[in-house]
Short mmCIF file of C-alpha atoms and ligand atoms in Angstrom, two decimals:
data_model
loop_
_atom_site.label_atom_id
_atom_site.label_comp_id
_atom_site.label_asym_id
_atom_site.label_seq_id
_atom_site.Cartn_x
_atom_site.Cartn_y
_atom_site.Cartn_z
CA UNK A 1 9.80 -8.53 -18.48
CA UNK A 2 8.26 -5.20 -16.76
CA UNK A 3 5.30 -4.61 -15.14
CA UNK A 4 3.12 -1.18 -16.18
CA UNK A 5 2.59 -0.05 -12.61
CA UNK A 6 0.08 2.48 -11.14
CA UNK A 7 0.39 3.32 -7.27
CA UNK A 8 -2.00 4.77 -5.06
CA UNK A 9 -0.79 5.05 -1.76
CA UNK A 10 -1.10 7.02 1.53
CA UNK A 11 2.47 8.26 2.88
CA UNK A 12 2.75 7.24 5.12
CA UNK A 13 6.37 5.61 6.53
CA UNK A 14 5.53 2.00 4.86
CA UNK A 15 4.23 3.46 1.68
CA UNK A 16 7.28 5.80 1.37
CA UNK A 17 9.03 2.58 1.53
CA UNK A 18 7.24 0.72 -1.32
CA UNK A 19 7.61 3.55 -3.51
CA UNK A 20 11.11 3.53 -2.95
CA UNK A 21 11.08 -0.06 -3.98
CA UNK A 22 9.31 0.47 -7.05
CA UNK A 23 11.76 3.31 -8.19
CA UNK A 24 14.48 0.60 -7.19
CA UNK A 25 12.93 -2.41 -9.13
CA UNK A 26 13.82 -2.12 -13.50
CA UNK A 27 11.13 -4.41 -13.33
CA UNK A 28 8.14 -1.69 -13.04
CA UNK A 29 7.85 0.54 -15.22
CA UNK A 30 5.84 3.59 -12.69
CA UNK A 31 3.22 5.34 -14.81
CA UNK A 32 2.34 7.37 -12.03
CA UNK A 33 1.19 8.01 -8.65
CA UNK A 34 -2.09 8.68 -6.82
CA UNK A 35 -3.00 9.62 -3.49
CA UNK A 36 -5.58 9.16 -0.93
CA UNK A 37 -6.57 10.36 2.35
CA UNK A 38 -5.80 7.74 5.18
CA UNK A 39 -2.58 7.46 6.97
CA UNK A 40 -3.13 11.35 7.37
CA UNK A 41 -4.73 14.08 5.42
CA UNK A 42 -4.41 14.24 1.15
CA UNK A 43 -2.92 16.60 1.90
CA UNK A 44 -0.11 15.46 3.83
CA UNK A 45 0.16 12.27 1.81
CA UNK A 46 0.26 13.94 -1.54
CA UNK A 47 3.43 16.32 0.24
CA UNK A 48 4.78 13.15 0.92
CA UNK A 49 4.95 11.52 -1.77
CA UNK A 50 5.96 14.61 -4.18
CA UNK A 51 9.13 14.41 -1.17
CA UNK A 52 9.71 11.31 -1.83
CA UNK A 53 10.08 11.58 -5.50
CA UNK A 54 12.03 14.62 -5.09
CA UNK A 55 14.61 13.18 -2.66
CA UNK A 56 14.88 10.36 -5.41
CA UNK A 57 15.59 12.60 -8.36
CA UNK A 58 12.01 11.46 -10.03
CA UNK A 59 10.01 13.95 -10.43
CA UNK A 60 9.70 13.23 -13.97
CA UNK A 61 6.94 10.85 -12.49
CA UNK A 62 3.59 12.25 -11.91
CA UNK A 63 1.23 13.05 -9.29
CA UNK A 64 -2.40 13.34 -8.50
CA UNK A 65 -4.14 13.60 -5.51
CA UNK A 66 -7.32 12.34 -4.71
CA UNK A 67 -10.09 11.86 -2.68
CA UNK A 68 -9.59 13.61 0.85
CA UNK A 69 -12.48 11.53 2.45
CA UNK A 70 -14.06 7.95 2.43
CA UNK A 71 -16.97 7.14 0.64
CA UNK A 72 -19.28 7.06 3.34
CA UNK A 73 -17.16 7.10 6.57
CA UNK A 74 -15.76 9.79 8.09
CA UNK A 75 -11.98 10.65 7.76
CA UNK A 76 -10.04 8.96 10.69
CA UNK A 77 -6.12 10.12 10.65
CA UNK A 78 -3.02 7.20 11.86
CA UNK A 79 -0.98 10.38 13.41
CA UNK A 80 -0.26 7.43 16.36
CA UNK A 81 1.70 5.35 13.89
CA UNK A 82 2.92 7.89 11.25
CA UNK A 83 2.78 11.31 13.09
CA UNK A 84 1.36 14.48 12.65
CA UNK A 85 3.17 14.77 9.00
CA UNK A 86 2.30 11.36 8.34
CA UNK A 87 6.01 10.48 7.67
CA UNK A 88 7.69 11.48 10.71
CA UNK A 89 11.07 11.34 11.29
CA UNK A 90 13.30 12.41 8.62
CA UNK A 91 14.00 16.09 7.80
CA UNK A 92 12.78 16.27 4.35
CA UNK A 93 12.18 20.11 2.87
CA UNK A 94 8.61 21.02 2.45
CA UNK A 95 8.02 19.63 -1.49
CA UNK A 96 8.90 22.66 -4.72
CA UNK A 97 7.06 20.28 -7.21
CA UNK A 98 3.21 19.87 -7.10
CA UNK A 99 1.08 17.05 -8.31
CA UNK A 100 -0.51 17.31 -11.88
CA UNK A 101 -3.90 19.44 -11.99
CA UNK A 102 -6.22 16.42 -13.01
CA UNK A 103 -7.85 14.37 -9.54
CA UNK A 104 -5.89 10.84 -9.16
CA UNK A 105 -9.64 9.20 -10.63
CA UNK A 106 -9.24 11.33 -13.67
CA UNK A 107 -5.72 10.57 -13.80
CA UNK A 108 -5.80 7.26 -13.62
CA UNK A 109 -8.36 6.87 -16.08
CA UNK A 110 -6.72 8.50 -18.24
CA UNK A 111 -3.56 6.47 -18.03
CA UNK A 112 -5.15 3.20 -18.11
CA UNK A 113 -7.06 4.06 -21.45
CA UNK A 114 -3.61 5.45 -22.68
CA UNK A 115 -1.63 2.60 -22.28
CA UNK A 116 -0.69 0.13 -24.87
CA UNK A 117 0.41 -2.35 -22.06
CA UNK A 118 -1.63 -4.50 -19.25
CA UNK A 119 -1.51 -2.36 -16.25
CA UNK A 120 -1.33 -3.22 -12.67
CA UNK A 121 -3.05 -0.99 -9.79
CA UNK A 122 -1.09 -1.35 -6.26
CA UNK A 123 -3.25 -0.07 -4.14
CA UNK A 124 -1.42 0.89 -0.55
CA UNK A 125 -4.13 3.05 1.29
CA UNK A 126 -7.54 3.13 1.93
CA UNK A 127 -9.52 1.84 -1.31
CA UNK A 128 -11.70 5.16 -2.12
CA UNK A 129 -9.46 6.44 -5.84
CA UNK A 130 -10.07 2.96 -7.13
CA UNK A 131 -13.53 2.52 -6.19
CA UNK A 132 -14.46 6.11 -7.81
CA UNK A 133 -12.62 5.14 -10.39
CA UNK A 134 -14.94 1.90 -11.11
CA UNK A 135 -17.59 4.24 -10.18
CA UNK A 136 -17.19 7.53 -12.70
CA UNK A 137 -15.39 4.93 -15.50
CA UNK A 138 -17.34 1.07 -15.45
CA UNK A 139 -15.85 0.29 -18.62
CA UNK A 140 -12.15 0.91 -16.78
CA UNK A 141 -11.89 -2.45 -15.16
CA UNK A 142 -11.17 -4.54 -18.51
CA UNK A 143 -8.39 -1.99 -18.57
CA UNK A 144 -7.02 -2.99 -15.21
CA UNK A 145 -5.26 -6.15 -15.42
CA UNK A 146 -4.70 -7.10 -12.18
CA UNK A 147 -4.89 -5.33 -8.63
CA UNK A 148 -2.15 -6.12 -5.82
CA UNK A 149 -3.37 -4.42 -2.64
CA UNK A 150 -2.51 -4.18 0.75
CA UNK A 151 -5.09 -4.47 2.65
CA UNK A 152 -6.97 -6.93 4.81
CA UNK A 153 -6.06 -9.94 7.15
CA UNK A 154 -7.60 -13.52 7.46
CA UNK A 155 -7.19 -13.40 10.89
CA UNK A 156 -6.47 -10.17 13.32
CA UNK A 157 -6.47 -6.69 12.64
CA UNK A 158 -4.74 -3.86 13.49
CA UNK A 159 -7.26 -0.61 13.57
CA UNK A 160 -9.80 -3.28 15.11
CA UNK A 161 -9.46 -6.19 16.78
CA UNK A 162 -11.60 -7.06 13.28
CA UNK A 163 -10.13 -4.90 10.77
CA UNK A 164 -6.83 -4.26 8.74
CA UNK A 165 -6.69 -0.27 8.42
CA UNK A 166 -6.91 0.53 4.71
CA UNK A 167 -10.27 -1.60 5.28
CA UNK A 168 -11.38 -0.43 8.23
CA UNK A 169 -11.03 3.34 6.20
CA UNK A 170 -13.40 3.02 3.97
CA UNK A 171 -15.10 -0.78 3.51
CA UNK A 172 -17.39 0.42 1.17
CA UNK A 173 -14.69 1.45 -1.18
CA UNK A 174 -13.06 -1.61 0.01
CA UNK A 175 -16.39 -3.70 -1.45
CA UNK A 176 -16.59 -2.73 -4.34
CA UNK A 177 -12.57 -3.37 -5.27
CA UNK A 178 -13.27 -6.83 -3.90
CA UNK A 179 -16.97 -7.41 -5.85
CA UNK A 180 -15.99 -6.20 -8.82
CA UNK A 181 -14.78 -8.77 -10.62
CA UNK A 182 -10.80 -7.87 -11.21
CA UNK A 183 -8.05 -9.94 -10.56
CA UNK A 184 -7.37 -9.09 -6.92
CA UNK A 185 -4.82 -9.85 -4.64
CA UNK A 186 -4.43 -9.35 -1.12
CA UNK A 187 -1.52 -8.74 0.69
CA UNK A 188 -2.79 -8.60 4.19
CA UNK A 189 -1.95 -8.50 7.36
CA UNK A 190 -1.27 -12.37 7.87
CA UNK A 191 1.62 -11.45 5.25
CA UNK A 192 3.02 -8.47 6.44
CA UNK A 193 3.39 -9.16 10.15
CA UNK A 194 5.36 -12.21 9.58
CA UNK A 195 8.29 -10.21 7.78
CA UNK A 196 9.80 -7.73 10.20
CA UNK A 197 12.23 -5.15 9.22
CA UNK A 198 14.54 -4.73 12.24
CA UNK A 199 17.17 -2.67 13.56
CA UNK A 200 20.03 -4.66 12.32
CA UNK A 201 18.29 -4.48 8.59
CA UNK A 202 17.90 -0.94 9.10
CA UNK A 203 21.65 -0.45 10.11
CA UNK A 204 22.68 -2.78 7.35
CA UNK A 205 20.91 -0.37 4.82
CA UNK A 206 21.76 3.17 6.29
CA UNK A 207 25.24 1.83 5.47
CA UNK A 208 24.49 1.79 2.19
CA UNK A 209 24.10 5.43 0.51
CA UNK A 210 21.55 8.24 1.31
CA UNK A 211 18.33 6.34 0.45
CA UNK A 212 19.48 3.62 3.06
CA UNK A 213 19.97 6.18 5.16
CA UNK A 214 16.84 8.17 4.74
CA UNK A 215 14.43 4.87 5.00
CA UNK A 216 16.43 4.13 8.50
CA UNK A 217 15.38 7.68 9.69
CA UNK A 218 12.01 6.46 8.50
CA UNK A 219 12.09 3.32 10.54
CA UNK A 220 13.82 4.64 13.64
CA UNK A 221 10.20 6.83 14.28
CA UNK A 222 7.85 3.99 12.60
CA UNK A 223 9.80 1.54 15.11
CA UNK A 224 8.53 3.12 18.10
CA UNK A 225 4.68 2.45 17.34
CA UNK A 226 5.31 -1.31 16.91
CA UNK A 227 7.58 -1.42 20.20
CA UNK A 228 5.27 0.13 22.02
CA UNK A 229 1.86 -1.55 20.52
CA UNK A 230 3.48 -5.04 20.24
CA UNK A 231 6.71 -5.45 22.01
CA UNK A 232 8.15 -6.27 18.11
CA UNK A 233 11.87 -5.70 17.65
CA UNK A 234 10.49 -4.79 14.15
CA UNK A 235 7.85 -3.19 11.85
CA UNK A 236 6.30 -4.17 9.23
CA UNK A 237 6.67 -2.70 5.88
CA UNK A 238 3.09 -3.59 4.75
CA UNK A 239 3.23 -1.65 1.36
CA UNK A 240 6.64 -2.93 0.26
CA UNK A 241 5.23 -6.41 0.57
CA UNK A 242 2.43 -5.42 -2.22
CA UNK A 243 5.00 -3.89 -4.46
CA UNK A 244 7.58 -7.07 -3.78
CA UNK A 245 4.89 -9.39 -4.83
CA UNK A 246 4.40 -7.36 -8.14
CA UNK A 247 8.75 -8.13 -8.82
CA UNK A 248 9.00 -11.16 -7.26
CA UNK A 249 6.25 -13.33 -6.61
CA UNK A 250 7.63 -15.82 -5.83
CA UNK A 251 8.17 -14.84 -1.69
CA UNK A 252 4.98 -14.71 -1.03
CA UNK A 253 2.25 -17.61 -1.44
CA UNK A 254 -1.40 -17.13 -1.95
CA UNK A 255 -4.47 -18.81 -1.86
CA UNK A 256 -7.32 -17.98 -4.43
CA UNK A 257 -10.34 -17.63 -2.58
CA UNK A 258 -13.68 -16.13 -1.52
CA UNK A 259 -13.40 -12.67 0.28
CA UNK A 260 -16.51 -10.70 1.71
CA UNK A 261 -15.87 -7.20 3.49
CA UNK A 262 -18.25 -6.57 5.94
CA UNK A 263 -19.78 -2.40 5.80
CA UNK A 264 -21.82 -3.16 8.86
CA UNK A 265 -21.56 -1.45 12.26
CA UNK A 266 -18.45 -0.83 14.38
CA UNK A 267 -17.42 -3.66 15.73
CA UNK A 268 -16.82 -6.05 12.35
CA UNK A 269 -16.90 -2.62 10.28
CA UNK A 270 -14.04 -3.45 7.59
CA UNK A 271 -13.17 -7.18 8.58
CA UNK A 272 -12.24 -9.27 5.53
CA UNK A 273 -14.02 -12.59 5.80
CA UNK A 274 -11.75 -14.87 3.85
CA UNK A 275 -13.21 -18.44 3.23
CA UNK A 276 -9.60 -20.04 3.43
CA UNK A 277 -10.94 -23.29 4.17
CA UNK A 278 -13.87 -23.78 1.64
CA UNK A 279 -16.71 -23.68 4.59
CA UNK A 280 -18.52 -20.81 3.00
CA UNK A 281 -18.23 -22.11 -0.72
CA UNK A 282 -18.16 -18.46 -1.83
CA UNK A 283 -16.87 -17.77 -5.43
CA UNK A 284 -13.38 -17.42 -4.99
CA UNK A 285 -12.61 -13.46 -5.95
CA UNK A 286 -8.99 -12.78 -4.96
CA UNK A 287 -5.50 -14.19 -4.65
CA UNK A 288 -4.98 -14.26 -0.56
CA UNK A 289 -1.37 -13.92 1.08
CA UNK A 290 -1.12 -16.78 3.33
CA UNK A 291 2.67 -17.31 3.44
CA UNK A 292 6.05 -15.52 2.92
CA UNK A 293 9.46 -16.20 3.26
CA UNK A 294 10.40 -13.32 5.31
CA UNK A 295 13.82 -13.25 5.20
CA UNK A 296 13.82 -13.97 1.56
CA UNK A 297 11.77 -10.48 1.33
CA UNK A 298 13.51 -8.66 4.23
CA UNK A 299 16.74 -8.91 2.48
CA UNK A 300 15.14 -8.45 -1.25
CA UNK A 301 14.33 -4.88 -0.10
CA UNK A 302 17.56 -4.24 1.73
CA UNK A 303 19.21 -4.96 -1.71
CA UNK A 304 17.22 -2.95 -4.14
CA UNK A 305 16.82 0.10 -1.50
CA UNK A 306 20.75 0.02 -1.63
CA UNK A 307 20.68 0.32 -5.10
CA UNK A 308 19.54 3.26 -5.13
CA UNK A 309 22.30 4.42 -3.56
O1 RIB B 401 -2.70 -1.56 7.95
C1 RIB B 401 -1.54 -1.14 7.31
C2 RIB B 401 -1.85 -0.25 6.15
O2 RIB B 401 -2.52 0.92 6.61
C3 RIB B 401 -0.59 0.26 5.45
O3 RIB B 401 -0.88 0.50 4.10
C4 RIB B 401 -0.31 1.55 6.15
O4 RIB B 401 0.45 2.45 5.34
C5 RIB B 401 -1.70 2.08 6.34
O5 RIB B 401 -2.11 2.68 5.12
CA1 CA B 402 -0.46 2.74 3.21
#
């Protein structure tokens, strides 16, 4: 059975890595992909991800960029964990293809209404596409079946001692995913952090054909921000645990419950207030991560990344 897939993503090193997955996974069927301002510029992360699809052989699959701000906040660029290209490390050309004319809210309107199939949104980056999207098109959401994001944390975060990144970004964007009524899930930090790709994974897959190669030249520069930040002899590959979930959900567990983002001031700007334990009795409005079997998923996207050959 396959899954009618939209991505919006920020490349990025982890988001180059969960589109790789979904081009490795006959389970999704991509309709497309959107980009956002976050990791770096739109710029930057639309290059990246029209590279990406290039150094797959894909560019059959589309491209639109979109919004090059937040909502309300001002840009903020994660050059410290993804460089100044936003995908730093390996030597890809500069892209020859260029992403479809339409902006990614246009876009993805467009495909949603066109499709004959449920479609999921996997959301990787900041939230502001799919909150303009709810915005310019309110009768879009009972096209959407389900969203799998990656975003949040019940507990930590990594931008803030409060806040997850793609949050932190833009929380109003971020609010209005989470209020508006969707099928969400969250894929959050609390997920992500327990499943470490390490060095020995990464050797294992540049073993394994040019992709394996070219997402261990990814890893060997994404490496050095968690070494250095956390002492981890690994990094997470936050957006590959969203797109996993999508193929198989059966490595990570999640908890259906009430989620409030907070758009206040600095210090708890972005924070996901999960009620995990019933306290609040808030509606519950989104499928939590609170478990995965991290081995289970490192070695799940060792296998399909070497499929690609
Ligand atoms: O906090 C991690 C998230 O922020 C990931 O999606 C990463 O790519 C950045 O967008
Ligand atoms: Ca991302």
């Amino acid at each position: 059975m396959t899954t009618t897939v939209l991505l919006d993503c920020d490349p990025g090193h982890d988001d180059a890595i969960a589109l790789l997955l979904a081009l490795a996974s006959p389970e999704i069927e991509l309709l497309g992909i959107t980009t956002v301002a976050g990791n770096q510029t739109l710029e930057k992360t639309t290059a990246n991800a029209l590279k990406i699809l290039e150094f797959a052989g894909r560019t059959e699959i589309p491209v639109a960029a979109g919004s090059a701000r937040p909502l309300v906040r001002e840009p903020f660029v994660a050059a410290y964990v993804h460089g100044e290209s936003g995908m730093d490390g390996p030597d890809l050309p500069s892209p020859r293809t260029a992403p479809v004319p339409e902006h990614a809210v246009d876009f993805l309107a467009a495909r949603l209404l066109g499709s004959d199939r449920p479609v999921t949104l996997v959301p990787t980056g900041p939230l502001t596409n799919i909150a303009l999207l709810l915005i310019r098109y309110p009768e879009i959401a009972g096209r959407i079946e389900r969203i799998v994001l990656m975003g949040g944390a019940i507990a930590e975060g990594n931008v803030t001692p409060a806040a997850e990144f793609n949050i932190w970004a833009d929380p109003e964007a971020a609010a209005r995913v989470f209020t508006s009524g969707i099928d969400v899930t969250m894929i959050g930090l609390d997920v992500t952090h327990k499943a470490l790709f390490r060095p020995a994974d990464s050797e294992r897959l540049a073993a394994t054909g040019r992709v394996g190669k070219l997402v261990s030249e990814l890893f060997a520069f994404y490496q050095q921000f968690h070494s250095q930040q956390y002492g981890w002899d690994g990094s997470p590959v936050h957006d590959a645990v969203a797109v996993a979930h999508v193929v198989r959900p059966g490595l990570v567990q999640t908890a259906h419950r009430g989620v409030v983002v907070d758009c206040g001031g600095e210090l708890s700007r972005g924070r996901t207030y999960v009620d995990l334990w019933g306290r609040a009795g808030w509606e519950p409005n989104a499928h939590v991560g609170v478990d995965i079997d991290a081995q289970g998923f490192v070695d799940f996207l060792v296998e399909r990344l070497a499929s690609l050959g």
